[in-house]
Coordinates of C-alpha atoms in Angstrom, one line a residue:
Chain Z
M1 CA -6.6 24.2 -38.0
S2 CA -9.8 26.0 -37.7
L3 CA -12.1 26.4 -34.7
D4 CA -15.9 25.7 -35.0
K5 CA -18.7 26.8 -32.8
S6 CA -19.1 23.6 -30.8
T7 CA -15.3 23.4 -30.0
L8 CA -15.4 27.0 -28.8
E9 CA -18.3 26.3 -26.6
K10 CA -16.6 23.3 -25.2
V11 CA -13.4 25.1 -24.5
A12 CA -15.3 28.0 -22.9
N13 CA -17.2 25.5 -20.7
L14 CA -14.0 23.7 -19.6
A15 CA -12.4 27.0 -18.7
R16 CA -15.6 28.2 -16.9
I17 CA -15.8 31.3 -19.1
K18 CA -19.3 32.4 -20.0
V19 CA -19.6 33.5 -23.6
K20 CA -22.6 35.4 -24.9
E21 CA -24.2 34.2 -28.1
S22 CA -23.2 37.6 -29.8
E23 CA -19.6 37.1 -28.8
I24 CA -19.2 33.7 -30.4
D25 CA -18.5 34.6 -33.9
P26 CA -16.0 37.4 -33.2
L27 CA -14.2 35.1 -30.8
I28 CA -14.0 32.3 -33.3
N29 CA -12.4 34.8 -35.7
E30 CA -9.9 36.1 -33.2
L31 CA -8.9 32.7 -32.0
N32 CA -8.5 31.4 -35.5
N33 CA -6.2 34.3 -36.2
I34 CA -4.1 33.6 -33.2
M35 CA -3.9 29.9 -34.0
S36 CA -2.9 30.4 -37.6
W37 CA -0.2 32.8 -36.4
V38 CA 1.1 30.2 -33.9
E39 CA 0.9 27.5 -36.5
K40 CA 3.6 29.3 -38.4
L41 CA 6.0 27.7 -35.9
N42 CA 5.2 24.3 -37.5
E43 CA 7.1 25.4 -40.5
V44 CA 10.4 25.2 -38.6
D45 CA 12.1 21.9 -38.9
I46 CA 13.0 20.9 -35.3
D47 CA 13.8 17.2 -35.9
N48 CA 16.7 16.1 -33.8
I49 CA 16.8 19.3 -31.8
E50 CA 16.6 19.1 -28.0
P51 CA 13.8 21.3 -26.6
M52 CA 15.1 24.6 -25.3
T53 CA 13.6 26.0 -22.1
G54 CA 15.4 29.3 -22.0
V55 CA 18.4 31.2 -23.3
S56 CA 20.4 30.8 -20.1
D57 CA 21.4 27.3 -18.9
A58 CA 18.8 27.3 -16.1
K59 CA 18.0 24.2 -14.1
L60 CA 15.2 23.4 -11.7
R61 CA 16.2 24.4 -8.3
E62 CA 15.4 21.9 -5.5
R63 CA 14.8 22.8 -1.9
N64 CA 15.6 20.8 1.2
D65 CA 12.8 18.8 2.8
E66 CA 12.0 21.2 5.7
V67 CA 8.8 22.4 7.3
N68 CA 9.0 26.2 7.3
D69 CA 5.7 27.3 6.0
G70 CA 2.0 27.0 6.9
G71 CA 0.4 27.5 10.3
Y72 CA -1.7 30.5 9.3
Q73 CA -5.1 29.0 9.1
D74 CA -6.8 32.4 9.5
K75 CA -5.0 34.0 6.6
V76 CA -5.6 31.1 4.3
V77 CA -9.4 30.9 5.0
N78 CA -9.7 34.7 5.0
N79 CA -10.3 34.6 1.3
S80 CA -13.4 32.4 1.7
P81 CA -16.6 34.3 1.2
E82 CA -18.0 32.2 4.0
S83 CA -15.8 30.0 6.2
I84 CA -17.2 27.4 8.5
S85 CA -15.1 25.6 11.1
N86 CA -11.9 27.1 9.7
S87 CA -12.6 25.6 6.3
F88 CA -13.7 27.0 3.0
S89 CA -17.4 26.3 2.3
V90 CA -18.8 25.5 -1.1
P91 CA -22.2 24.4 -2.3
K92 CA -22.6 20.7 -1.5
V93 CA -20.8 18.5 -4.0
I94 CA -21.7 14.9 -3.6
E95 CA -21.1 12.1 -6.0
Chain W
M1 CA 0.9 -23.2 -13.5
R2 CA -1.9 -21.3 -12.0
E3 CA -4.6 -20.4 -14.5
P4 CA -6.4 -17.0 -14.1
I5 CA -10.1 -17.1 -13.1
I6 CA -12.4 -17.3 -16.1
L7 CA -15.9 -16.0 -15.6
K8 CA -19.0 -17.9 -17.0
G9 CA -21.6 -15.8 -18.7
E10 CA -24.8 -16.7 -20.3
T11 CA -23.1 -17.1 -23.7
G12 CA -19.8 -18.5 -22.7
Q13 CA -16.5 -17.7 -21.0
W14 CA -15.0 -14.3 -20.3
E15 CA -11.5 -13.2 -19.3
M16 CA -10.7 -10.1 -17.3
V17 CA -8.0 -7.5 -18.2
I18 CA -6.9 -5.3 -15.3
G19 CA -4.5 -2.5 -14.9
L20 CA -4.0 -0.6 -11.6
E21 CA -3.1 3.0 -10.9
I22 CA -1.7 3.4 -7.4
H23 CA -1.3 6.8 -5.8
A24 CA 1.3 6.5 -3.1
Q25 CA 1.9 9.4 -0.7
V26 CA 5.7 10.2 -0.7
K27 CA 7.2 9.9 2.7
C28 CA 8.7 13.3 3.5
K29 CA 8.3 16.1 5.9
S30 CA 7.1 18.9 3.6
K31 CA 5.0 19.3 0.5
L32 CA 6.0 18.8 -3.1
F33 CA 6.3 22.5 -3.9
S34 CA 6.0 24.2 -0.6
G35 CA 7.4 24.2 3.0
S36 CA 4.2 23.3 4.8
S37 CA 3.9 20.1 6.8
T38 CA 2.6 16.7 5.5
E39 CA 1.7 15.4 8.9
F40 CA -1.6 13.5 9.1
G41 CA -4.5 14.5 11.2
A42 CA -3.9 18.2 11.8
E43 CA -6.6 20.8 12.3
P44 CA -8.2 21.9 9.0
N45 CA -6.1 24.3 6.9
T46 CA -3.3 24.6 9.5
Q47 CA -0.8 23.0 7.1
V48 CA -1.4 25.2 4.1
S49 CA 1.0 27.7 2.6
F50 CA 0.0 30.4 0.2
I51 CA 1.4 28.1 -2.6
D52 CA -0.9 25.3 -1.5
A53 CA -3.8 27.7 -1.4
A54 CA -2.9 28.9 -4.9
M55 CA -2.5 32.6 -4.1
P56 CA -1.5 34.6 -7.1
G57 CA 2.2 35.3 -7.5
M58 CA 3.5 32.3 -5.5
L59 CA 6.2 30.2 -7.1
P60 CA 6.5 26.4 -6.5
V61 CA 9.9 25.1 -5.6
I62 CA 10.4 21.3 -5.7
N63 CA 11.2 19.2 -2.7
Q64 CA 14.5 17.4 -3.2
E65 CA 13.5 14.5 -0.9
A66 CA 10.4 13.8 -3.0
V67 CA 12.5 13.5 -6.1
D68 CA 14.9 11.2 -4.3
Q69 CA 12.1 9.0 -3.1
A70 CA 10.7 8.7 -6.6
I71 CA 14.2 7.6 -7.8
R72 CA 14.4 5.0 -5.0
T73 CA 11.0 3.7 -5.8
G74 CA 11.8 3.5 -9.5
H75 CA 14.9 1.4 -8.8
A76 CA 12.8 -0.9 -6.5
L77 CA 10.5 -1.4 -9.4
N78 CA 13.4 -2.3 -11.8
A79 CA 12.5 0.8 -13.8
K80 CA 14.4 3.2 -15.9
I81 CA 15.0 6.6 -14.2
N82 CA 14.7 9.4 -16.7
N83 CA 17.5 12.0 -16.8
M84 CA 15.0 14.6 -17.9
S85 CA 11.4 15.0 -16.8
V86 CA 8.8 17.7 -17.1
F87 CA 6.0 19.0 -14.9
D88 CA 2.7 19.8 -16.6
R89 CA -0.5 21.4 -15.6
K90 CA -3.5 19.1 -15.6
N91 CA -6.5 21.5 -15.8
Y92 CA -9.9 20.9 -14.3
F93 CA -12.2 22.6 -11.9
Y94 CA -13.2 21.0 -8.6
P95 CA -13.7 22.6 -5.1
D96 CA -10.7 20.6 -3.7
L97 CA -8.3 22.0 -6.3
P98 CA -7.6 25.7 -5.6
Q99 CA -5.2 26.2 -8.5
G100 CA -7.7 25.0 -11.0
Y101 CA -4.9 22.6 -12.2
Q102 CA -2.9 19.8 -10.7
I103 CA 0.9 19.9 -11.2
S104 CA 1.6 16.5 -12.6
Q105 CA 3.9 14.9 -15.2
Y106 CA 2.4 13.9 -18.5
K107 CA 4.7 13.3 -21.5
S108 CA 7.9 13.0 -19.6
P109 CA 7.6 11.2 -16.2
I110 CA 10.5 10.9 -13.8
V111 CA 10.4 7.1 -14.0
G112 CA 9.7 4.9 -17.1
E113 CA 9.0 1.2 -17.6
G114 CA 9.7 -1.4 -15.0
W115 CA 8.3 -4.5 -13.5
L116 CA 7.6 -6.5 -10.3
I117 CA 6.9 -10.1 -9.4
I118 CA 3.7 -11.0 -7.8
D119 CA 3.1 -14.1 -5.6
L120 CA 0.1 -16.2 -6.3
G121 CA 0.4 -18.8 -3.6
K122 CA 2.2 -22.2 -3.6
G123 CA 5.3 -20.5 -4.9
E124 CA 3.6 -19.5 -8.1
T125 CA 4.7 -16.1 -9.4
K126 CA 3.9 -13.8 -12.3
K127 CA 5.8 -10.8 -13.7
I128 CA 3.7 -7.6 -14.0
G129 CA 4.9 -4.7 -16.1
I130 CA 5.0 -1.1 -14.8
E131 CA 4.2 1.5 -17.4
R132 CA 5.5 4.6 -15.5
L133 CA 5.8 6.4 -12.2
H134 CA 5.4 10.2 -12.0
L135 CA 5.3 12.8 -9.3
E136 CA 2.2 15.0 -8.7
Q137 CA 0.3 17.1 -6.1
D138 CA -2.5 15.7 -4.1
A139 CA -5.7 17.8 -3.9
G140 CA -7.5 19.0 -0.8
K141 CA -10.1 17.1 1.1
L142 CA -13.9 17.7 0.9
M143 CA -16.0 17.0 3.9
H144 CA -19.7 16.6 3.2
D145 CA -21.1 15.6 6.6
Q146 CA -20.2 18.7 8.6
H147 CA -22.9 21.1 7.4
P148 CA -26.4 20.6 6.0
K149 CA -25.9 23.0 3.1
Y150 CA -22.2 23.2 2.4
S151 CA -19.3 21.0 1.7
L152 CA -16.2 22.1 3.6
V153 CA -12.8 22.2 2.1
D154 CA -9.6 21.4 4.1
L155 CA -6.5 22.1 2.1
N156 CA -4.0 20.3 4.4
R157 CA -3.6 17.6 1.8
S158 CA -3.3 20.1 -1.0
G159 CA 0.2 19.8 -2.5
I160 CA 1.3 16.7 -0.7
P161 CA 3.6 14.8 -3.0
L162 CA 2.2 11.6 -4.6
M163 CA 3.8 9.0 -6.8
E164 CA 1.3 7.8 -9.4
I165 CA 2.4 4.3 -10.3
V166 CA 0.7 2.9 -13.4
S167 CA 0.8 -0.8 -14.2
K168 CA 0.5 -2.4 -17.6
P169 CA -2.8 -4.2 -18.2
D170 CA -1.1 -7.5 -17.3
M171 CA -3.4 -8.8 -14.6
R172 CA -6.1 -11.3 -15.5
D173 CA -8.2 -11.6 -12.4
W174 CA -8.8 -10.1 -9.0
E175 CA -6.4 -12.5 -7.2
E176 CA -3.6 -11.2 -9.4
A177 CA -4.7 -7.6 -8.9
G178 CA -4.8 -8.1 -5.1
A179 CA -1.3 -9.7 -5.2
Y180 CA 0.0 -6.8 -7.2
L181 CA -1.3 -4.2 -4.7
R182 CA 0.1 -6.2 -1.8
K183 CA 3.5 -6.5 -3.4
L184 CA 3.7 -2.9 -4.3
R185 CA 2.7 -1.9 -0.8
S186 CA 5.3 -4.2 0.6
I187 CA 8.0 -2.7 -1.7
V188 CA 7.3 1.0 -0.9
R189 CA 7.3 0.1 2.8
Y190 CA 10.7 -1.7 2.5
I191 CA 12.3 1.3 0.9
D192 CA 10.4 3.6 3.2
S193 CA 9.2 5.9 0.3
C194 CA 5.5 5.6 1.5
D195 CA 4.0 4.3 4.7
G196 CA 1.5 2.3 2.8
N197 CA -1.3 3.2 5.1
M198 CA -4.5 2.6 3.2
D199 CA -6.8 3.7 6.0
Q200 CA -5.3 7.1 6.1
G201 CA -5.2 7.4 2.3
S202 CA -1.4 7.3 1.9
L203 CA -2.0 4.5 -0.6
R204 CA -5.0 4.7 -2.9
C205 CA -5.9 2.6 -5.9
D206 CA -7.8 3.0 -9.1
A207 CA -8.6 -0.1 -11.2
N208 CA -9.0 -0.2 -14.9
I209 CA -11.0 -3.2 -16.0
S210 CA -12.4 -4.6 -19.2
V211 CA -13.6 -8.1 -20.2
R212 CA -13.1 -10.1 -23.4
R213 CA -13.5 -13.5 -24.8
P214 CA -10.4 -15.5 -24.0
G215 CA -7.6 -14.5 -26.3
E216 CA -9.5 -11.8 -28.2
K217 CA -8.5 -8.1 -28.3
F218 CA -9.1 -5.8 -25.3
G219 CA -12.7 -4.7 -24.6
T220 CA -13.8 -1.2 -23.6
R221 CA -12.6 -0.4 -20.1
C222 CA -14.0 1.4 -17.1
E223 CA -12.0 3.1 -14.4
L224 CA -13.0 2.4 -10.8
K225 CA -12.2 5.1 -8.2
N226 CA -12.2 5.4 -4.5
I227 CA -10.9 2.1 -3.5
N228 CA -9.1 2.1 -0.1
S229 CA -8.3 -1.5 0.7
V230 CA -7.0 -4.6 -1.1
K231 CA -10.2 -6.5 -0.2
F232 CA -12.5 -3.8 -1.6
M233 CA -10.4 -3.6 -4.8
M234 CA -10.8 -7.3 -5.4
K235 CA -14.5 -7.1 -4.8
A236 CA -14.9 -4.0 -7.0
V237 CA -13.1 -5.8 -9.8
E238 CA -15.3 -8.9 -9.5
Y239 CA -18.5 -6.8 -9.4
E240 CA -17.5 -4.7 -12.4
A241 CA -16.4 -7.7 -14.5
Y242 CA -19.9 -9.3 -14.1
R243 CA -21.6 -6.0 -14.8
Q244 CA -19.7 -5.6 -18.1
I245 CA -20.4 -9.2 -19.1
E246 CA -24.1 -8.7 -18.5
I247 CA -24.1 -5.5 -20.7
I248 CA -22.2 -7.2 -23.6
E249 CA -24.3 -10.4 -23.4
A250 CA -27.5 -8.3 -23.6
G251 CA -26.2 -7.0 -26.9
N252 CA -25.2 -3.6 -25.7
Q253 CA -21.8 -1.9 -25.5
V254 CA -19.8 -1.0 -22.4
K255 CA -19.4 2.8 -22.1
Q256 CA -15.9 4.0 -21.3
E257 CA -16.4 5.9 -18.1
T258 CA -15.2 6.6 -14.5
R259 CA -17.1 4.7 -11.9
L260 CA -17.2 4.9 -8.1
Y261 CA -17.0 1.8 -6.0
D262 CA -19.4 1.7 -3.0
P263 CA -18.0 -0.8 -0.5
I264 CA -21.2 -0.7 1.6
K265 CA -23.5 -1.7 -1.3
N266 CA -20.7 -3.6 -3.1
E267 CA -21.5 -2.0 -6.4
T268 CA -20.0 0.5 -8.8
R269 CA -21.8 3.5 -10.2
S270 CA -21.1 6.1 -12.8
M271 CA -19.4 9.3 -11.7
R272 CA -21.2 12.0 -13.8
S273 CA -18.9 14.8 -12.7
K274 CA -15.9 13.2 -14.3
E275 CA -17.5 12.8 -17.7
E276 CA -17.0 16.3 -19.0
A277 CA -13.7 17.0 -17.2
H278 CA -11.7 14.3 -19.1
D279 CA -10.3 16.9 -21.4
Y280 CA -7.4 18.0 -19.2
R281 CA -5.6 20.3 -21.7
Y282 CA -2.2 19.4 -20.3
F283 CA 0.6 21.8 -20.9
P284 CA 4.1 22.3 -19.4
D285 CA 4.0 24.3 -16.2
P286 CA 5.7 27.6 -17.0
D287 CA 6.6 28.1 -13.3
L288 CA 8.8 25.0 -13.4
L289 CA 11.9 24.2 -15.4
P290 CA 12.5 20.6 -16.6
L291 CA 14.0 18.4 -13.9
Y292 CA 17.4 17.1 -14.7
I293 CA 18.8 14.1 -12.8
T294 CA 22.5 13.1 -13.2
D295 CA 23.5 9.5 -13.7
E296 CA 25.6 9.9 -10.6
R297 CA 22.5 10.7 -8.5
I298 CA 20.6 7.9 -10.1
N299 CA 23.4 5.4 -9.4
T300 CA 23.9 6.4 -5.8
F301 CA 20.4 5.4 -5.0
K302 CA 20.7 2.2 -6.9
K303 CA 23.8 1.2 -4.9
N304 CA 22.1 2.0 -1.6
L305 CA 18.9 0.3 -2.2
P306 CA 18.0 -2.0 0.8
E307 CA 17.2 -5.7 0.5
L308 CA 13.8 -6.1 -1.1
P309 CA 11.1 -8.6 -0.2
D310 CA 11.8 -11.2 -2.9
V311 CA 15.5 -11.3 -2.2
K312 CA 14.9 -11.3 1.6
R313 CA 12.5 -14.2 1.2
D314 CA 15.0 -16.3 -0.8
R315 CA 17.7 -15.5 1.8
F316 CA 15.5 -16.5 4.7
Q317 CA 14.8 -19.8 3.0
K318 CA 18.5 -20.6 2.6
E319 CA 20.0 -18.9 5.6
Y320 CA 17.5 -20.1 8.2
N321 CA 16.3 -23.2 6.4
L322 CA 12.7 -22.0 6.4
S323 CA 9.9 -23.2 4.1
F324 CA 8.8 -20.9 1.3
Y325 CA 5.5 -20.2 3.1
D326 CA 7.2 -19.3 6.4
A327 CA 9.8 -17.1 4.7
D328 CA 7.0 -15.4 2.6
V329 CA 4.9 -14.6 5.7
L330 CA 8.0 -13.3 7.6
T331 CA 9.2 -11.0 4.7
A332 CA 5.9 -9.6 3.5
D333 CA 6.5 -6.7 5.9
K334 CA 9.9 -5.4 6.6
L335 CA 9.1 -4.8 10.3
H336 CA 8.1 -8.4 10.7
A337 CA 11.2 -9.6 8.9
D338 CA 13.4 -7.4 11.2
F339 CA 11.6 -8.7 14.3
F340 CA 12.2 -12.3 13.3
E341 CA 15.9 -11.7 12.4
S342 CA 16.8 -10.1 15.6
L343 CA 15.0 -12.9 17.6
A344 CA 16.6 -15.6 15.5
K345 CA 20.1 -14.4 16.3
G346 CA 21.7 -17.1 18.6
R347 CA 18.4 -19.1 18.7
D348 CA 16.9 -22.0 16.8
A349 CA 15.6 -20.0 13.7
K350 CA 13.0 -22.6 12.7
F351 CA 11.6 -22.6 16.2
V352 CA 11.5 -18.8 16.4
A353 CA 9.8 -18.6 12.9
N354 CA 7.2 -21.2 13.8
W355 CA 6.5 -19.6 17.2
I356 CA 6.0 -16.0 16.0
I357 CA 3.9 -17.0 13.0
T358 CA 1.5 -19.3 14.9
N359 CA 1.3 -17.4 18.2
F360 CA 2.6 -13.9 18.0
F361 CA 1.3 -12.8 14.5
A362 CA -1.9 -14.7 15.0
M363 CA -2.4 -12.8 18.3
L364 CA -1.7 -9.4 16.7
N365 CA -4.1 -10.3 13.9
E366 CA -6.8 -11.2 16.4
V367 CA -6.6 -7.9 18.2
D368 CA -6.0 -6.0 14.9
K369 CA -2.7 -4.4 16.0
S370 CA 0.4 -3.7 13.9
I371 CA 3.8 -5.0 15.1
E372 CA 4.6 -1.4 16.1
E373 CA 1.7 -1.4 18.5
S374 CA 2.5 -4.8 20.0
P375 CA 2.4 -4.8 23.8
I376 CA 5.2 -7.3 23.7
K377 CA 8.6 -6.1 22.6
E378 CA 11.3 -8.2 20.9
E379 CA 13.5 -8.6 24.0
Q380 CA 10.5 -9.8 26.1
L381 CA 9.6 -12.5 23.5
G382 CA 13.3 -13.4 23.4
E383 CA 13.3 -14.0 27.2
L384 CA 10.3 -16.2 26.8
F385 CA 12.0 -18.3 24.1
D386 CA 15.0 -18.7 26.3
L387 CA 12.9 -20.0 29.2
I388 CA 11.4 -22.6 26.9
N389 CA 14.8 -23.5 25.5
D390 CA 16.5 -24.0 28.9
G391 CA 13.7 -26.2 30.1
T392 CA 12.4 -23.7 32.7
I393 CA 8.9 -23.9 31.2
S394 CA 7.2 -26.2 28.8
G395 CA 5.9 -25.2 25.4
R396 CA 2.4 -25.3 26.7
T397 CA 3.1 -23.1 29.7
A398 CA 4.9 -20.7 27.4
K399 CA 1.6 -20.0 25.6
E400 CA -0.1 -19.3 28.9
V401 CA 2.7 -16.9 29.9
F402 CA 2.6 -15.3 26.4
E403 CA -1.1 -14.6 26.7
E404 CA -0.6 -13.1 30.1
M405 CA 2.2 -10.9 28.8
F406 CA 0.1 -9.8 25.9
T407 CA -3.0 -8.9 27.8
N408 CA -1.6 -7.7 31.2
G409 CA 2.1 -6.9 30.4
G410 CA 5.1 -8.0 32.4
N411 CA 8.2 -10.0 31.7
A412 CA 8.2 -13.8 31.2
S413 CA 10.5 -14.7 34.1
E414 CA 8.4 -12.6 36.5
I415 CA 5.2 -14.2 35.5
V416 CA 6.7 -17.7 35.7
E417 CA 8.0 -16.9 39.2
K418 CA 4.8 -15.3 40.4
K419 CA 2.5 -18.0 39.1
G420 CA 4.8 -20.8 40.0
L421 CA 4.9 -22.1 36.4
K422 CA 8.4 -23.4 36.5
Q423 CA 8.6 -26.9 35.4
I424 CA 10.3 -29.6 37.4
S425 CA 13.4 -30.7 35.5
N426 CA 15.3 -31.8 38.5
T427 CA 16.2 -35.4 37.7
D428 CA 16.7 -36.6 41.3
E429 CA 13.3 -35.3 42.4
L430 CA 11.5 -36.8 39.4
E431 CA 13.4 -40.1 39.7
A432 CA 12.3 -40.5 43.3
M433 CA 8.7 -39.7 42.4
I434 CA 8.7 -42.1 39.5
Q435 CA 10.3 -44.9 41.7
K436 CA 7.5 -44.5 44.1
I437 CA 4.8 -44.6 41.4
I438 CA 6.4 -47.8 40.1
E439 CA 6.4 -49.4 43.5
D440 CA 2.8 -48.4 44.2
N441 CA 1.5 -49.8 40.9
S442 CA 3.2 -53.1 40.4
Q443 CA 0.2 -54.5 38.5
Q444 CA 0.4 -51.8 35.8
V445 CA 4.1 -52.3 35.6
E446 CA 3.6 -56.0 35.0
K447 CA 1.1 -55.3 32.2
F448 CA 3.5 -52.8 30.6
R449 CA 6.4 -55.1 30.7
S450 CA 4.4 -58.0 29.2
G451 CA 3.7 -55.8 26.1
N452 CA 0.9 -53.3 26.8
E453 CA 3.0 -50.3 25.7
K454 CA 0.0 -48.0 25.7
L455 CA 0.3 -47.9 29.5
F456 CA 3.4 -45.7 29.1
G457 CA 1.0 -42.7 28.7
W458 CA -0.7 -43.7 31.9
F459 CA 2.6 -43.4 33.8
V460 CA 3.3 -40.0 32.3
G461 CA -0.1 -39.0 33.4
Q462 CA 0.6 -40.1 37.0
V463 CA 3.7 -38.0 37.2
M464 CA 1.9 -35.0 35.7
K465 CA -0.9 -35.4 38.3
N466 CA 1.6 -35.5 41.1
T467 CA 3.3 -32.4 39.9
Q468 CA 0.2 -30.5 38.8
G469 CA 1.6 -30.6 35.2
A470 CA 4.8 -28.9 36.2
A471 CA 7.1 -31.8 35.3
N472 CA 9.3 -31.4 32.3
P473 CA 7.7 -34.0 29.9
K474 CA 11.0 -34.7 28.2
V475 CA 12.8 -35.5 31.4
V476 CA 9.8 -37.6 32.6
N477 CA 9.8 -39.6 29.4
E478 CA 13.5 -40.4 29.7
I479 CA 13.4 -41.5 33.3
L480 CA 10.2 -43.5 32.8
K481 CA 11.7 -45.3 29.8
K482 CA 14.7 -46.2 31.8
S483 CA 12.9 -47.2 35.0
L484 CA 10.1 -49.3 33.4
K485 CA 12.6 -51.4 31.4
N486 CA 14.2 -53.0 34.5

């Protein structure tokens, strides 16, 4: 698989990464290299093999349904450049 | 068999194809991946952990109860529960999504295919397929009306567990879609996995709809978002179907897109923001291992599943000798069914069913209250029924007493006592009164005895007049019949 300019621009836009015109060609090159390296994995035959998620037999841990977090409004909103009425504020987004 | 609604266009007939995606908030105390509360209506951002706010370095840990609820719901939808499921990241940017992705399930959902039966009136039913059910996080809430320049973000809802339940495109008109949504709501309320409250957003609905010439292959569909009641969903589907027919008949093509339903204008319009974002670049969440569920765990929930609406309705018909309609009304909501059953114990079930459907439910409806908010409790209504049954009050008086109880409170016997509503069932007293009426009205008695049987009502009226309506009509009828014969 090879990446073209419009795909790169689309991916950059979806990821909200601003790419300068001068960076496009070098980036395409780099990404194509990475992808062809990853594509090597396709050469391995994995039919009838269960996916492996780790070398140890780890399972998803579940927690009990208890309320033991939250209640620190100030700390949460502290990261907002500007908070209004204990809420994050963002430029108006209306459908 | 009921035939689906066919729409008439300029050029002929059109059939609708509808599939619904329901987002049901899982009933549990804490969030899907954090220990903050899911309680509705708290102050903004008070129920937010650093996980819900997507602080770097925080690790999600899944809530066991949310998993259990999804298994229960899967069973109630006759669905296959998957032993292994995977959580994926669904990537998009929006101000209500601090992570920049929603943790959801994509390729391997916790619950696979199932089905439910919808009721289309007059005992008609249809089987609707379920495609899948998966667990995912809810996003935060945006408030647009608090500030002239900014939208405010409240993350209390961020991370609340949702079950997304996807139907197959098996519905053919808005009546079927409405019946599906009602049935699904009824089921999740029965098993208590979601409170089904559409006003508070605990149950939300997206509708996928396309139109086609009857029998032809599926047309291009549009997805309608932001639907928060059964009524609006049905209206949105109707509006959208006609919109698509108009487009096709004008020689154009329907564009596949996400549209927003506006209940005030009753129209749908394109959601531009969703156009670009449709490429979600799903990938397995590296913070979460696959979820393995043992057969033992799956089977335990299957064994402990409560009686579901369809089964309860059938049982009510048989056990209490009720009509399909009555049993259906009583079992649509579990609380209504429980209310009926406890009142029917030791009483005439048909009488109880009739009475609560025509009087009690009607009254709740009128004042727009749920059964939980009813000013009259079960025992109080039971006392009223017993007063009717033992002849203390007439059926008509009972309605008066009921209205008094409903609006001003109090118990039936107190109201009857206070207002002197007791009916006279004392045979001696009534016999003497009737004897006197017969003696005073010999002419009428003659007429009656010579064949004018309509006069019987006149005699009943006289007794009622003498007692100000307090005489037990059944007893009056019996005595009059006997006395007028001689």
